[in-house]
Short mmCIF file of C-alpha atoms in Angstrom, two decimals:
data_model
loop_
_atom_site.label_atom_id
_atom_site.label_comp_id
_atom_site.label_asym_id
_atom_site.label_seq_id
_atom_site.Cartn_x
_atom_site.Cartn_y
_atom_site.Cartn_z
CA LEU A 2 20.35 40.87 -52.50
CA CYS A 3 18.51 38.83 -55.08
CA PHE A 4 15.39 38.94 -52.94
CA LEU A 5 15.75 42.70 -52.48
CA SER A 6 16.19 43.23 -56.23
CA ARG A 7 13.05 41.21 -56.99
CA HIS A 8 11.16 43.18 -54.31
CA ILE A 9 12.13 46.52 -55.84
CA LYS A 10 11.09 45.31 -59.31
CA CYS A 11 7.72 44.22 -57.89
CA LEU A 12 7.23 47.63 -56.27
CA MET A 13 8.06 49.39 -59.57
CA ILE A 14 5.62 47.20 -61.52
CA PHE A 15 2.93 47.73 -58.86
CA SER A 16 3.48 51.51 -58.93
CA LEU A 17 3.28 51.53 -62.73
CA CYS A 18 0.01 49.58 -62.70
CA LEU A 19 -1.39 51.86 -60.01
CA GLY A 20 -0.44 54.93 -62.04
CA LEU A 21 -2.04 53.55 -65.20
CA SER A 22 -5.16 52.68 -63.22
CA PHE A 23 -5.31 56.25 -61.85
CA LEU A 24 -4.87 57.75 -65.31
CA SER A 25 -7.55 55.43 -66.68
CA GLY A 26 -9.91 56.57 -63.92
CA PHE A 27 -9.01 60.21 -64.55
CA PHE A 28 -9.83 60.03 -68.26
CA HIS A 29 -12.97 58.04 -67.53
CA ALA A 30 -14.10 60.76 -65.11
CA LYS A 31 -13.10 63.44 -67.60
CA ASN A 32 -15.22 61.84 -70.30
CA LYS A 33 -18.17 61.74 -67.91
CA ASN A 34 -17.90 65.41 -66.96
CA TYR A 35 -17.08 66.96 -70.31
CA ILE A 36 -18.82 66.91 -73.68
CA ILE A 37 -16.80 67.12 -76.89
CA SER A 38 -18.33 69.51 -79.38
CA LYS A 39 -18.11 67.85 -82.79
CA SER A 40 -18.37 71.13 -84.64
CA GLN A 41 -15.49 72.85 -82.87
CA GLU A 42 -13.63 69.77 -81.52
CA GLU A 43 -13.22 71.43 -78.13
CA LEU A 44 -14.03 70.50 -74.58
CA VAL A 45 -17.25 72.09 -73.33
CA ILE A 46 -17.90 72.13 -69.58
CA PRO A 47 -21.58 71.40 -68.89
CA SER A 48 -23.44 74.01 -66.89
CA MET A 49 -23.48 73.48 -63.14
CA PRO A 50 -26.86 73.04 -61.42
CA CYS A 51 -28.23 76.52 -60.84
CA GLN A 52 -29.08 77.97 -57.44
CA ALA A 53 -32.57 79.26 -56.70
CA LYS A 54 -32.80 83.04 -56.77
CA THR A 55 -34.19 84.27 -53.46
CA ASN A 56 -33.96 88.05 -53.94
CA VAL A 57 -36.84 88.77 -56.30
CA MET A 58 -38.94 91.84 -57.09
CA PHE A 59 -42.23 91.28 -58.93
CA LEU A 60 -43.98 94.35 -60.29
CA LYS A 61 -47.61 93.38 -59.73
CA THR A 62 -49.59 94.91 -62.58
CA HIS A 63 -53.41 95.13 -62.54
CA LYS A 64 -55.79 92.56 -64.04
CA THR A 65 -52.95 90.43 -65.42
CA ALA A 66 -53.21 87.24 -63.29
CA SER A 67 -50.76 88.95 -60.95
CA SER A 68 -52.63 87.86 -57.80
CA THR A 69 -51.86 84.26 -58.75
CA VAL A 70 -48.18 85.15 -59.13
CA LEU A 71 -48.23 86.97 -55.78
CA ASN A 72 -49.56 83.82 -54.10
CA MET A 73 -46.62 81.85 -55.54
CA MET A 74 -44.19 84.49 -54.30
CA PHE A 75 -45.66 84.38 -50.79
CA ARG A 76 -45.47 80.57 -50.72
CA PHE A 77 -41.86 80.65 -51.90
CA ALA A 78 -41.00 83.22 -49.22
CA GLU A 79 -42.45 80.94 -46.55
CA ARG A 80 -40.65 77.89 -47.88
CA TYR A 81 -37.25 79.57 -47.61
CA ASN A 82 -38.07 81.73 -44.59
CA LEU A 83 -37.53 84.93 -46.58
CA THR A 84 -38.41 88.50 -45.62
CA VAL A 85 -41.20 90.10 -47.65
CA ALA A 86 -41.45 93.87 -48.17
CA LEU A 87 -45.03 94.29 -46.97
CA PRO A 88 -47.18 97.45 -46.90
CA ALA A 89 -46.67 99.55 -43.76
CA ASP A 90 -49.28 100.00 -41.03
CA GLN A 91 -52.83 99.57 -42.38
CA LEU A 92 -51.89 99.91 -46.07
CA VAL A 93 -52.84 97.01 -48.33
CA HIS A 94 -50.68 98.25 -51.24
CA LEU A 95 -47.21 99.77 -51.30
CA GLY A 96 -48.56 103.32 -51.59
CA TYR A 97 -50.41 102.72 -54.86
CA PRO A 98 -51.43 104.73 -56.86
CA ASN A 99 -48.78 107.11 -55.55
CA THR A 100 -45.31 106.58 -56.96
CA PHE A 101 -43.49 104.13 -54.69
CA LEU A 102 -41.32 105.36 -51.81
CA ALA A 103 -39.21 103.12 -49.58
CA ARG A 104 -41.07 104.33 -46.48
CA PHE A 105 -44.22 102.59 -47.74
CA VAL A 106 -42.58 99.30 -46.65
CA GLU A 107 -43.14 98.13 -43.07
CA GLU A 108 -40.04 98.69 -40.87
CA PHE A 109 -37.88 99.86 -43.78
CA GLU A 110 -36.00 102.19 -41.40
CA ALA A 111 -35.00 99.20 -39.24
CA ILE A 112 -34.55 96.48 -41.89
CA GLY A 113 -33.01 98.58 -44.65
CA GLN A 114 -31.85 96.81 -47.80
CA ASN A 115 -32.41 93.33 -46.38
CA TYR A 116 -35.75 92.33 -47.88
CA ASN A 117 -35.82 89.28 -50.15
CA ILE A 118 -39.22 89.47 -51.81
CA MET A 119 -41.29 92.42 -53.02
CA CYS A 120 -44.55 91.67 -54.83
CA ASN A 121 -47.45 93.83 -53.59
CA HIS A 122 -49.01 96.46 -55.84
CA LEU A 123 -46.88 99.57 -56.31
CA ARG A 124 -46.24 102.18 -58.97
CA PHE A 125 -42.68 101.44 -60.05
CA ASN A 126 -39.95 103.83 -58.99
CA PRO A 127 -36.56 102.13 -59.49
CA SER A 128 -34.43 104.38 -57.29
CA GLU A 129 -36.73 103.88 -54.28
CA VAL A 130 -37.17 100.14 -54.88
CA GLN A 131 -33.37 99.79 -54.92
CA LYS A 132 -33.25 101.24 -51.41
CA VAL A 133 -35.31 98.26 -50.25
CA MET A 134 -34.01 95.40 -52.39
CA ALA A 135 -30.50 93.93 -52.60
CA ALA A 136 -28.19 94.78 -55.50
CA ASN A 137 -28.49 91.25 -56.94
CA THR A 138 -32.30 91.29 -56.98
CA PHE A 139 -34.06 89.72 -59.96
CA TYR A 140 -36.79 91.98 -61.40
CA PHE A 141 -39.75 90.68 -63.38
CA SER A 142 -43.32 91.63 -64.25
CA ILE A 143 -46.28 90.44 -66.31
CA LEU A 144 -48.35 91.98 -69.12
CA ARG A 145 -51.70 91.09 -70.67
CA ASN A 146 -53.33 91.80 -74.01
CA PRO A 147 -54.95 95.25 -73.47
CA ILE A 148 -58.18 94.17 -75.19
CA PRO A 149 -59.40 91.64 -72.57
CA LEU A 150 -57.58 93.64 -69.89
CA LEU A 151 -59.70 96.75 -70.43
CA GLU A 152 -62.93 94.74 -70.36
CA SER A 153 -61.79 93.09 -67.12
CA SER A 154 -60.88 96.47 -65.61
CA TYR A 155 -64.26 97.89 -66.62
CA VAL A 156 -66.21 95.18 -64.79
CA TYR A 157 -63.91 94.99 -61.76
CA TYR A 158 -63.64 98.76 -61.19
CA LYS A 159 -67.12 99.68 -62.40
CA ASP A 160 -68.11 101.25 -59.04
CA ASP A 161 -64.80 103.01 -58.38
CA VAL A 162 -63.73 104.65 -61.64
CA PRO A 163 -65.74 107.73 -62.66
CA ALA A 164 -65.24 107.06 -66.39
CA PHE A 165 -66.72 103.58 -65.98
CA ARG A 166 -69.41 104.44 -63.46
CA ILE A 167 -71.25 106.91 -65.67
CA SER A 168 -71.23 104.76 -68.81
CA LYS A 169 -73.75 101.96 -69.38
CA ASP A 170 -71.34 99.21 -70.47
CA VAL A 171 -67.85 98.75 -71.86
CA ASN A 172 -68.90 99.15 -75.50
CA GLU A 173 -70.67 102.43 -74.77
CA TYR A 174 -67.57 103.67 -72.95
CA LEU A 175 -65.27 102.76 -75.84
CA ALA A 176 -67.56 104.32 -78.45
CA SER A 177 -66.67 107.74 -77.02
CA PRO A 178 -64.18 107.43 -74.13
CA MET A 179 -63.40 111.16 -73.90
CA LYS A 180 -67.07 111.74 -73.11
CA TYR A 181 -66.49 109.93 -69.81
CA TYR A 182 -62.75 110.12 -69.21
CA HIS A 183 -61.13 113.25 -67.77
CA PRO A 184 -57.31 113.22 -67.74
CA ALA A 185 -57.20 115.80 -64.94
CA ALA A 186 -58.75 113.23 -62.60
CA TYR A 187 -56.06 110.71 -63.57
CA LYS A 188 -55.74 109.05 -60.15
CA GLN A 189 -59.44 108.20 -60.15
CA ASN A 190 -59.37 107.10 -63.80
CA ILE A 191 -56.03 105.27 -64.07
CA TYR A 192 -57.74 101.91 -64.64
CA ALA A 193 -59.62 103.34 -67.63
CA ARG A 194 -56.61 103.92 -69.90
CA ASN A 195 -53.10 102.48 -70.29
CA ILE A 196 -53.08 101.00 -66.79
CA MET A 197 -49.95 98.87 -67.38
CA TRP A 198 -48.02 101.92 -68.61
CA PHE A 199 -49.04 103.68 -65.39
CA ASP A 200 -48.00 100.72 -63.20
CA PHE A 201 -44.52 100.80 -64.71
CA GLY A 202 -44.28 104.41 -63.51
CA TYR A 203 -45.07 106.34 -66.68
CA ASP A 204 -47.73 108.86 -67.73
CA ASN A 205 -50.74 106.92 -68.98
CA ASN A 206 -52.01 110.04 -70.76
CA ALA A 207 -48.74 110.70 -72.59
CA GLU A 208 -48.77 111.40 -76.31
CA ASP A 209 -48.27 108.36 -78.53
CA ASN A 210 -44.88 109.45 -79.83
CA ASP A 211 -42.60 106.81 -81.35
CA LYS A 212 -39.39 108.29 -79.94
CA TYR A 213 -40.91 108.48 -76.45
CA ILE A 214 -42.30 104.94 -76.63
CA GLN A 215 -38.97 103.48 -77.75
CA ALA A 216 -37.18 105.27 -74.91
CA VAL A 217 -39.63 103.85 -72.37
CA LEU A 218 -39.37 100.32 -73.78
CA LYS A 219 -35.58 100.51 -73.58
CA GLU A 220 -35.77 101.74 -69.98
CA ILE A 221 -38.09 98.89 -68.98
CA GLU A 222 -35.69 96.39 -70.57
CA GLN A 223 -32.89 97.89 -68.49
CA ASN A 224 -34.91 97.75 -65.25
CA PHE A 225 -36.42 94.27 -65.65
CA HIS A 226 -34.76 90.94 -66.35
CA LEU A 227 -37.96 89.27 -67.54
CA ILE A 228 -41.47 90.23 -68.66
CA LEU A 229 -44.07 87.46 -68.67
CA ILE A 230 -47.30 87.30 -70.68
CA ALA A 231 -50.55 86.49 -68.86
CA ASP A 232 -52.21 85.25 -72.06
CA TYR A 233 -49.67 82.40 -72.00
CA PHE A 234 -49.67 81.90 -68.27
CA ASP A 235 -48.49 78.29 -68.07
CA GLU A 236 -45.71 78.98 -70.56
CA SER A 237 -44.78 82.01 -68.46
CA MET A 238 -44.57 79.88 -65.31
CA ILE A 239 -42.20 77.42 -66.99
CA LEU A 240 -39.99 80.26 -68.22
CA LEU A 241 -40.03 81.78 -64.73
CA LYS A 242 -39.13 78.41 -63.18
CA HIS A 243 -36.13 78.05 -65.46
CA THR A 244 -34.98 81.64 -65.05
CA LEU A 245 -35.22 81.67 -61.24
CA CYS A 246 -34.06 78.04 -60.89
CA TRP A 247 -37.18 77.21 -58.86
CA ASP A 248 -38.87 73.82 -58.48
CA LEU A 249 -42.02 72.88 -60.36
CA ASP A 250 -44.14 73.07 -57.20
CA ASP A 251 -42.92 76.65 -56.68
CA VAL A 252 -44.84 77.69 -59.80
CA ILE A 253 -47.86 75.38 -59.47
CA TYR A 254 -50.94 77.50 -58.83
CA PHE A 255 -54.67 77.68 -58.32
CA LYS A 256 -56.01 80.61 -60.34
CA LEU A 257 -56.85 83.45 -57.95
CA ASN A 258 -58.95 86.62 -58.27
CA SER A 259 -60.64 85.34 -61.42
CA ARG A 260 -64.33 86.02 -62.05
CA SER A 261 -67.30 84.05 -63.25
CA GLN A 262 -67.96 83.97 -67.00
CA ASP A 263 -71.43 85.46 -66.59
CA THR A 264 -69.86 88.81 -65.63
CA VAL A 265 -67.78 89.04 -68.82
CA GLN A 266 -69.06 91.69 -71.23
CA THR A 267 -68.74 90.82 -74.91
CA LEU A 268 -66.67 93.36 -76.82
CA THR A 269 -67.80 94.26 -80.33
CA PRO A 270 -65.17 94.05 -83.12
CA GLU A 271 -65.26 97.88 -83.24
CA SER A 272 -64.57 98.10 -79.49
CA LYS A 273 -61.57 95.79 -79.80
CA GLU A 274 -60.04 98.04 -82.44
CA ARG A 275 -60.84 101.14 -80.39
CA ILE A 276 -58.94 99.71 -77.41
CA LYS A 277 -55.80 99.46 -79.54
CA ALA A 278 -56.07 103.18 -80.25
CA TRP A 279 -57.40 104.31 -76.84
CA CYS A 280 -54.77 102.29 -74.96
CA SER A 281 -52.09 102.60 -77.63
CA LEU A 282 -49.26 102.89 -75.09
CA ASP A 283 -50.30 99.62 -73.47
CA TRP A 284 -50.85 98.03 -76.86
CA LYS A 285 -47.31 98.83 -78.03
CA LEU A 286 -45.88 97.78 -74.67
CA TYR A 287 -47.65 94.43 -74.98
CA LEU A 288 -46.64 93.81 -78.60
CA HIS A 289 -42.99 94.55 -77.85
CA PHE A 290 -42.69 92.23 -74.85
CA ASN A 291 -44.87 89.50 -76.35
CA GLN A 292 -42.22 89.23 -79.07
CA SER A 293 -39.34 89.24 -76.60
CA PHE A 294 -41.12 86.62 -74.47
CA TRP A 295 -41.25 84.08 -77.29
CA ARG A 296 -37.74 84.97 -78.41
CA THR A 297 -36.46 84.25 -74.89
CA ILE A 298 -38.25 80.88 -74.86
CA GLU A 299 -36.69 79.89 -78.17
CA GLU A 300 -33.22 80.92 -76.97
CA THR A 301 -33.43 79.19 -73.58
CA ILE A 302 -35.94 76.33 -73.33
CA GLY A 303 -37.06 75.69 -76.89
CA VAL A 304 -40.71 75.36 -77.93
CA GLU A 305 -40.70 71.54 -77.94
CA GLU A 306 -39.29 71.25 -74.40
CA LEU A 307 -41.64 74.05 -73.28
CA GLU A 308 -44.66 72.04 -74.41
CA LYS A 309 -43.49 68.99 -72.43
CA GLU A 310 -42.97 71.03 -69.27
CA VAL A 311 -46.31 72.82 -69.62
CA ASN A 312 -48.02 69.41 -69.81
CA HIS A 313 -46.11 68.32 -66.71
CA LEU A 314 -47.19 71.49 -64.88
CA ARG A 315 -50.84 70.94 -65.81
CA THR A 316 -50.70 67.30 -64.70
CA ARG A 317 -49.25 68.31 -61.34
CA GLN A 318 -51.79 71.11 -60.98
CA LYS A 319 -54.67 68.69 -61.66
CA GLU A 320 -53.22 66.30 -59.08
CA LEU A 321 -53.12 69.02 -56.42
CA MET A 322 -56.64 70.18 -57.25
CA GLU A 323 -57.88 66.62 -56.76
CA ILE A 324 -56.06 66.42 -53.43
CA CYS A 325 -57.07 69.86 -52.14
CA LEU A 326 -60.44 70.85 -53.54
CA SER A 327 -63.85 69.38 -52.88
CA ASP A 328 -65.29 70.86 -56.09
CA GLN A 329 -62.22 70.30 -58.31
CA GLU A 330 -62.62 73.89 -59.53
CA ALA A 331 -63.23 77.48 -58.48
CA VAL A 332 -66.74 78.35 -57.30
CA GLY A 333 -68.79 81.55 -57.10
CA LYS A 334 -68.72 83.77 -54.03
CA ASP A 335 -72.07 82.46 -52.76
CA HIS A 336 -70.80 78.87 -52.80
CA ILE A 337 -67.60 79.40 -50.78
CA LYS A 338 -68.27 77.64 -47.48
CA ASN A 339 -65.29 78.89 -45.44
CA LYS A 340 -65.55 82.69 -45.49
CA ALA A 341 -61.85 82.93 -44.61
CA LEU A 342 -61.27 81.82 -48.23
CA LEU A 343 -63.67 84.40 -49.68
CA PRO A 344 -61.82 86.80 -52.01
CA PHE A 345 -62.41 90.55 -51.92
CA GLN A 346 -65.37 91.36 -54.18
CA SER A 347 -65.29 94.40 -56.45
CA GLY A 348 -67.58 96.13 -58.94
CA ALA A 349 -69.87 93.94 -61.00
CA ALA A 350 -67.46 90.99 -60.87
CA ASN A 351 -68.21 87.73 -59.08
CA ILE A 352 -64.73 86.81 -57.84
CA LEU A 353 -64.32 83.06 -57.56
CA GLY A 354 -62.75 81.10 -54.72
CA TYR A 355 -62.26 77.56 -53.47
CA ASN A 356 -63.65 74.98 -51.07
CA LEU A 357 -61.09 72.67 -49.50
CA ARG A 358 -61.63 68.97 -48.98
CA GLN A 359 -62.62 67.82 -45.52
CA GLY A 360 -60.41 65.46 -43.53
CA LEU A 361 -57.02 66.57 -44.85
CA ASP A 362 -54.07 65.96 -42.55
CA ASN A 363 -52.53 69.09 -41.04
CA ARG A 364 -49.54 69.27 -43.41
CA THR A 365 -51.65 68.79 -46.55
CA LEU A 366 -54.23 71.24 -45.24
CA ARG A 367 -51.59 73.95 -44.78
CA THR A 368 -50.33 73.43 -48.33
CA CYS A 369 -53.85 73.54 -49.78
CA GLN A 370 -54.85 76.58 -47.71
CA LYS A 371 -51.86 78.55 -48.94
CA MET A 372 -52.62 77.77 -52.58
CA ALA A 373 -56.27 78.79 -52.21
CA LEU A 374 -55.79 81.74 -49.88
CA PRO A 375 -56.87 85.12 -51.36
CA GLU A 376 -54.36 87.93 -51.61
CA LEU A 377 -55.50 90.15 -48.74
CA GLN A 378 -55.80 87.30 -46.25
CA TYR A 379 -52.37 85.92 -47.15
CA MET A 380 -50.77 89.36 -46.91
CA SER A 381 -52.39 89.91 -43.50
CA TYR A 382 -51.12 86.54 -42.26
CA LEU A 383 -47.53 87.18 -43.41
CA TYR A 384 -47.67 90.64 -41.85
CA ALA A 385 -48.66 89.13 -38.48
CA VAL A 386 -45.83 86.57 -38.73
CA GLN A 387 -43.14 89.07 -39.75
CA HIS A 388 -44.28 91.90 -37.48
CA PRO A 389 -45.92 90.24 -34.45
CA HIS A 390 -45.50 93.38 -32.31
CA LYS A 391 -47.57 95.45 -34.77
CA ASN A 392 -51.36 95.72 -34.84
CA ARG A 393 -52.89 93.30 -37.32
CA LYS A 394 -54.23 94.78 -40.52
CA GLN A 395 -57.92 95.63 -40.25
CA LEU A 396 -59.27 94.05 -43.42
CA GLY A 397 -62.74 93.19 -42.19
CA LEU A 398 -62.16 89.64 -43.41
CA PRO A 399 -62.10 86.31 -41.54
CA LEU A 400 -58.59 84.95 -41.01
CA LEU A 401 -57.15 81.45 -41.07
CA TRP A 402 -53.94 80.21 -39.43
CA THR A 403 -55.11 79.82 -35.87
CA ARG A 404 -54.88 76.05 -35.46
CA PHE A 405 -52.51 75.22 -38.30
CA ARG A 406 -49.90 77.95 -38.10
CA GLU A 407 -46.45 76.43 -38.67
CA LYS A 408 -43.96 76.68 -35.86
#
């Protein structure tokens, strides 16, 4: 009996020690997983690691570095084996400049609302886009200061836009735009006035009325979760990375569809002011979302952290350029050795491209090719992968991806 009594006491002491040890571990774990807010003296649960958004719609606006964003979207789609809403048949845009309809997407009737990524040029039409994209889709777009944007449009679309074609240069055009611009021929002249307003689905010749403008701005805020600013492209990529919960390499880029400096026309101070009046809808659109862009950064990342991450992005970008590119930079169209990497050339612009290093291993080569691949070639490749039973798009351009296509 004495032995049994001692045994029971030992068990009780052991159980008590075990319980205290468990409680000690519990509170230790609790202190590791919770942060006490000194101001409110309450337990705050730290945010869980976010999950990458894979249903994303990017409204690709014109002359806003949007081709570079599209390349990132295509690469992300390949990484996660996502379905891209690509232009049907031989279209290279999603019906642009016509207002978007769901039938402009290849195999929409068969695939329905099961696309993950939409990023080719279209004129925004929310009700039709929603037929294609899932209910939880993240919507974003990008804007650019209308002053350099109009000059870029002038050079790029010089041969295609009647208002540009019959004027000598951009300053002559802006001195008297109504001499060259005819609103009735709006589909031919959309690039000549308020092009971003048009891309968002609105009348680029509408009267500059404050009530109307405020209504449109409110509608855009309701339709889009985020508007980036091309003039702060690296900052925009960091904000996009945070918002979509993507990795840094998902937003690393080689600048695409840019042109050589010798094709840039110098705007006079008078022309710059005239653009603000001539493209007043775009100007007010830009000012509004430039403010909201910086406000969002301050509320989410903070300017100090943003600067650190931008530096990290630029370091990584430089590293990839050293790995991938023989010239360490973009080169003019006449210096691109592999014509499969030659971008589409337009107007008076000399659209730059890249030469890849020789001797890269297959995996590195695929990565580098994708980063340097121009928009039309990449779209054509994805189309062939997603719709192998369809005729390939007739772009009249050399194609890559014969030897190094991923299985």
